[in-house]
CSV table of C-alpha atoms in Angstrom, one decimal:
chain,number,residue,atom,x,y,z
A,25,MET,CA,181.6,189.7,220.8
A,26,LYS,CA,181.7,193.4,220.8
A,27,LYS,CA,184.5,193.4,218.2
A,28,ILE,CA,182.5,191.2,215.8
A,29,VAL,CA,179.5,193.4,216.3
A,30,LEU,CA,181.7,196.6,215.5
A,31,PHE,CA,183.3,195.0,212.6
A,32,ILE,CA,179.8,193.9,211.0
A,33,ALA,CA,178.6,197.4,211.6
A,34,ILE,CA,181.6,199.1,210.0
A,35,ALA,CA,181.3,196.5,207.0
A,36,LEU,CA,177.6,197.2,206.6
A,37,ALA,CA,178.3,201.0,206.6
A,38,GLY,CA,181.1,200.7,204.0
A,39,CYS,CA,178.8,198.5,201.8
A,40,GLN,CA,176.0,201.1,202.2
A,41,THR,CA,178.3,204.0,201.2
A,42,PHE,CA,179.6,201.9,198.3
A,43,ALA,CA,176.1,201.0,197.2
A,44,GLN,CA,174.8,204.7,197.4
A,45,SER,CA,177.4,205.6,194.7
A,46,GLY,CA,174.7,204.3,192.2
A,47,GLY,CA,177.2,202.5,190.0
A,48,TRP,CA,176.0,198.9,190.1
A,49,LEU,CA,173.3,197.8,187.7
A,50,CYS,CA,171.6,194.4,187.0
A,51,GLU,CA,169.2,193.7,184.2
A,52,ALA,CA,167.4,190.9,182.5
A,53,ALA,CA,166.5,191.1,178.8
A,54,LEU,CA,164.9,189.3,175.9
A,55,SER,CA,165.7,189.1,172.2
A,56,PHE,CA,166.5,186.4,169.5
A,57,GLY,CA,169.8,185.1,168.4
A,58,PHE,CA,169.5,185.2,164.7
A,59,TYR,CA,173.0,184.3,163.8
A,60,ASP,CA,173.3,181.6,166.5
A,61,ARG,CA,170.4,179.6,164.5
A,62,SER,CA,170.7,181.0,161.0
A,63,GLY,CA,172.5,178.1,159.5
A,64,LEU,CA,175.3,180.6,158.5
A,65,GLY,CA,178.2,178.4,159.6
A,66,ARG,CA,177.8,178.9,163.4
A,67,SER,CA,177.7,175.1,163.8
A,68,SER,CA,174.2,175.0,165.1
A,69,GLU,CA,172.4,171.8,164.6
A,70,ILE,CA,168.9,173.3,165.0
A,71,VAL,CA,168.4,176.4,162.9
A,72,ASP,CA,165.5,178.8,162.7
A,73,ILE,CA,163.7,178.1,159.4
A,74,SER,CA,162.5,181.7,159.0
A,75,SER,CA,166.2,182.5,158.4
A,76,ALA,CA,166.8,179.6,156.1
A,77,SER,CA,167.5,180.1,152.4
A,78,ALA,CA,164.3,180.9,150.5
A,79,THR,CA,165.3,178.2,147.9
A,80,ASN,CA,165.2,175.5,150.4
A,81,GLU,CA,161.4,175.2,150.5
A,82,GLY,CA,161.5,171.5,151.3
A,83,LEU,CA,163.3,172.2,154.5
A,84,ARG,CA,160.8,174.7,155.4
A,85,SER,CA,157.7,172.4,154.9
A,86,GLU,CA,159.2,169.4,156.8
A,87,TYR,CA,161.6,170.9,159.3
A,88,ARG,CA,159.6,172.8,162.1
A,89,PRO,CA,161.8,173.3,165.3
A,90,THR,CA,160.7,175.2,168.4
A,91,VAL,CA,163.1,178.0,169.0
A,92,LEU,CA,162.8,180.0,172.2
A,93,PRO,CA,163.7,183.8,172.5
A,94,THR,CA,167.3,184.4,173.7
A,95,PHE,CA,167.3,185.3,177.5
A,96,MET,CA,169.9,187.5,178.9
A,97,PHE,CA,171.2,188.6,182.2
A,98,THR,CA,173.7,191.6,182.6
A,99,CYS,CA,175.4,192.8,185.6
A,100,GLY,CA,178.2,195.4,186.1
A,101,TYR,CA,179.4,198.6,187.4
A,102,LYS,CA,179.4,202.2,186.0
A,103,ILE,CA,182.4,204.0,187.2
A,104,PRO,CA,181.2,207.2,189.1
A,105,GLY,CA,182.1,210.4,187.4
A,106,SER,CA,183.1,208.7,184.2
A,107,PHE,CA,181.4,207.6,181.0
A,108,VAL,CA,182.8,204.0,181.3
A,109,GLY,CA,181.0,200.9,182.6
A,110,LEU,CA,182.3,197.3,183.0
A,111,PHE,CA,179.7,194.5,182.7
A,112,LEU,CA,179.5,190.8,182.4
A,113,ASP,CA,176.8,189.8,179.8
A,114,THR,CA,175.2,186.2,179.6
A,115,ALA,CA,172.8,184.9,177.0
A,116,TRP,CA,171.0,181.6,176.7
A,117,SER,CA,169.1,180.1,173.8
A,118,TYR,CA,167.3,176.7,173.7
A,119,ALA,CA,165.6,175.0,170.7
A,120,PHE,CA,164.2,171.6,170.3
A,121,ASN,CA,162.7,169.5,167.5
A,122,ASN,CA,160.9,166.2,167.1
A,123,LEU,CA,161.3,164.3,164.0
A,124,GLU,CA,158.9,161.6,162.8
A,125,GLY,CA,158.7,159.3,159.9
A,126,GLY,CA,160.9,156.3,161.2
A,127,PRO,CA,160.0,153.5,163.5
A,128,SER,CA,160.5,155.9,166.5
A,129,LEU,CA,160.5,159.5,167.4
A,130,LEU,CA,163.8,161.3,167.2
A,131,SER,CA,164.0,164.2,169.5
A,132,GLU,CA,166.7,166.8,169.3
A,133,ASN,CA,167.7,169.5,171.9
A,134,GLU,CA,170.2,172.2,171.7
A,135,HIS,CA,171.5,174.8,174.3
A,136,ILE,CA,173.8,177.7,173.4
A,137,LEU,CA,175.4,179.9,176.2
A,138,HIS,CA,177.3,183.2,175.7
A,139,VAL,CA,179.5,184.7,178.4
A,140,MET,CA,181.0,187.9,177.5
A,141,PRO,CA,182.9,190.7,179.4
A,142,GLU,CA,181.3,194.0,178.1
A,143,LEU,CA,182.5,197.5,177.8
A,144,ARG,CA,179.8,200.1,178.1
A,145,LEU,CA,180.5,203.8,177.0
A,146,TYR,CA,177.8,206.3,177.9
A,147,TYR,CA,177.0,209.1,175.5
A,148,SER,CA,174.8,210.7,178.2
A,149,ASP,CA,173.7,210.0,181.9
A,150,ASN,CA,171.4,212.3,183.7
A,151,GLY,CA,170.5,209.9,186.4
A,152,ARG,CA,167.1,209.2,184.8
A,153,THR,CA,167.9,208.5,181.1
A,154,ARG,CA,171.2,207.0,179.8
A,155,LEU,CA,172.4,206.6,176.3
A,156,TYR,CA,175.2,204.3,175.7
A,157,ALA,CA,177.1,202.0,173.3
A,158,THR,CA,178.6,198.5,174.1
A,159,LEU,CA,181.1,196.1,172.9
A,160,GLY,CA,181.3,192.6,174.4
A,161,ALA,CA,183.5,189.5,173.4
A,162,GLY,CA,183.9,186.1,175.0
A,163,ALA,CA,183.0,182.4,174.7
A,164,ARG,CA,180.0,180.6,173.2
A,165,TYR,CA,179.4,177.1,174.6
A,166,ARG,CA,176.9,174.9,172.6
A,167,ARG,CA,175.5,171.5,173.5
A,168,PHE,CA,173.4,169.4,171.2
A,169,SER,CA,171.8,166.1,172.0
A,170,GLU,CA,169.5,163.6,170.2
A,171,THR,CA,167.4,160.8,171.7
A,172,TYR,CA,166.3,157.8,169.6
A,173,GLU,CA,164.6,154.7,171.2
A,174,GLY,CA,165.9,155.6,174.7
A,175,SER,CA,169.4,156.1,173.6
A,176,THR,CA,170.9,159.6,173.7
A,177,LEU,CA,174.0,161.0,171.8
A,178,SER,CA,175.4,164.4,172.5
A,179,ASN,CA,178.3,166.7,171.6
A,180,SER,CA,179.4,170.1,172.6
A,181,ASP,CA,181.9,172.8,171.5
A,182,VAL,CA,183.3,176.1,172.6
A,183,GLY,CA,183.9,179.0,170.3
A,184,PHE,CA,184.4,182.7,170.1
A,185,THR,CA,181.4,185.1,170.3
A,186,TYR,CA,181.0,188.9,170.3
A,187,GLN,CA,178.2,191.5,170.5
A,188,LEU,CA,178.1,195.2,169.3
A,189,SER,CA,175.5,197.7,170.1
A,190,PRO,CA,176.2,201.2,168.8
A,191,PHE,CA,173.0,202.4,170.5
A,192,GLY,CA,171.3,201.6,173.6
A,193,MET,CA,169.0,203.5,176.0
A,194,SER,CA,167.5,203.1,179.5
A,195,PHE,CA,164.9,205.0,181.3
A,196,GLY,CA,164.2,205.1,185.2
A,197,GLU,CA,166.3,205.9,188.3
A,198,LYS,CA,166.4,202.7,190.4
A,199,TRP,CA,164.1,200.4,188.5
A,200,TYR,CA,164.6,201.0,184.7
A,201,PHE,CA,163.6,199.8,181.2
A,202,SER,CA,166.1,199.4,178.5
A,203,CYS,CA,166.4,198.7,174.7
A,204,ASP,CA,169.4,198.2,172.6
A,205,PHE,CA,170.1,198.0,168.9
A,206,GLY,CA,173.0,196.0,167.6
A,207,MET,CA,174.6,192.9,165.8
A,208,GLY,CA,176.3,189.8,167.1
A,209,TYR,CA,176.0,186.1,167.8
A,210,ALA,CA,174.2,186.4,171.1
A,211,TRP,CA,171.4,188.5,170.0
A,212,SER,CA,170.5,190.4,166.9
A,213,PHE,CA,169.0,193.6,165.9
A,214,PHE,CA,167.0,194.5,169.0
A,215,ARG,CA,166.7,193.6,172.7
A,216,ILE,CA,164.4,194.9,175.4
A,217,GLY,CA,165.1,194.5,179.1
A,218,ALA,CA,164.3,195.7,182.7
A,219,GLY,CA,166.9,196.3,185.5
A,220,TYR,CA,167.8,197.8,188.9
A,221,LYS,CA,170.3,200.3,189.6
A,222,PHE,CA,171.9,200.3,193.1
C-alpha cells in the first residue's frame, strides 16, 4: 500500500511540474464555414444561400436552409523555450432544411466534421499576449440524410481539408480570448474563441 501511495505522489508531482511549464492550451471557438457550404464544389448538399450565385434568384427565394455557425475545439502544446506549437483542431458544422410542396414534408440534415493536426508558429509570446500563424491539414467527414414519409436515406464521404491563418492573437494568462484571421474549408475569414492555458 505504501508503494502505491508513493507512486501516486511521485506521479502527481511529475504531472504538476509538467503542467507548470505552461505549454498546454485548450480553446473553443466560433466562426462560419463559408467554403463548406458555398456550393463551390465541396460536395455539400445544403448550401448557404447568402453565398449562392447572385444570378440564381429562384434558389434564393425558395431555398431557405438553417445553417448553424461552425463550432471548433482546439487543444495542443506549445514547446517551452521555442516558437512552435503542435495542436489538434476540430470543427463541426450542421445545417438542416425542410422542403414543402409535395404530399409530405422532405427534411434534410447535414453534418460536417473536420479533424486537422495543426502547426502553430508564434511571432511573439510575452505570457499575456501571443501573436501567431497556423497551418492545419487533415480529414473532412460529411454525412447527409433526408427523410420523406418516415423513410430516411443517407450518404457520407471523407475528403481532404486544410486551414491557414497567417495572423492570430490571444490575450490573457490562464484564461484567454483569441481571434484568428484566415482561409480554409473548416472556417473562413474570422473566428473568435476563448481558452485556458495550463
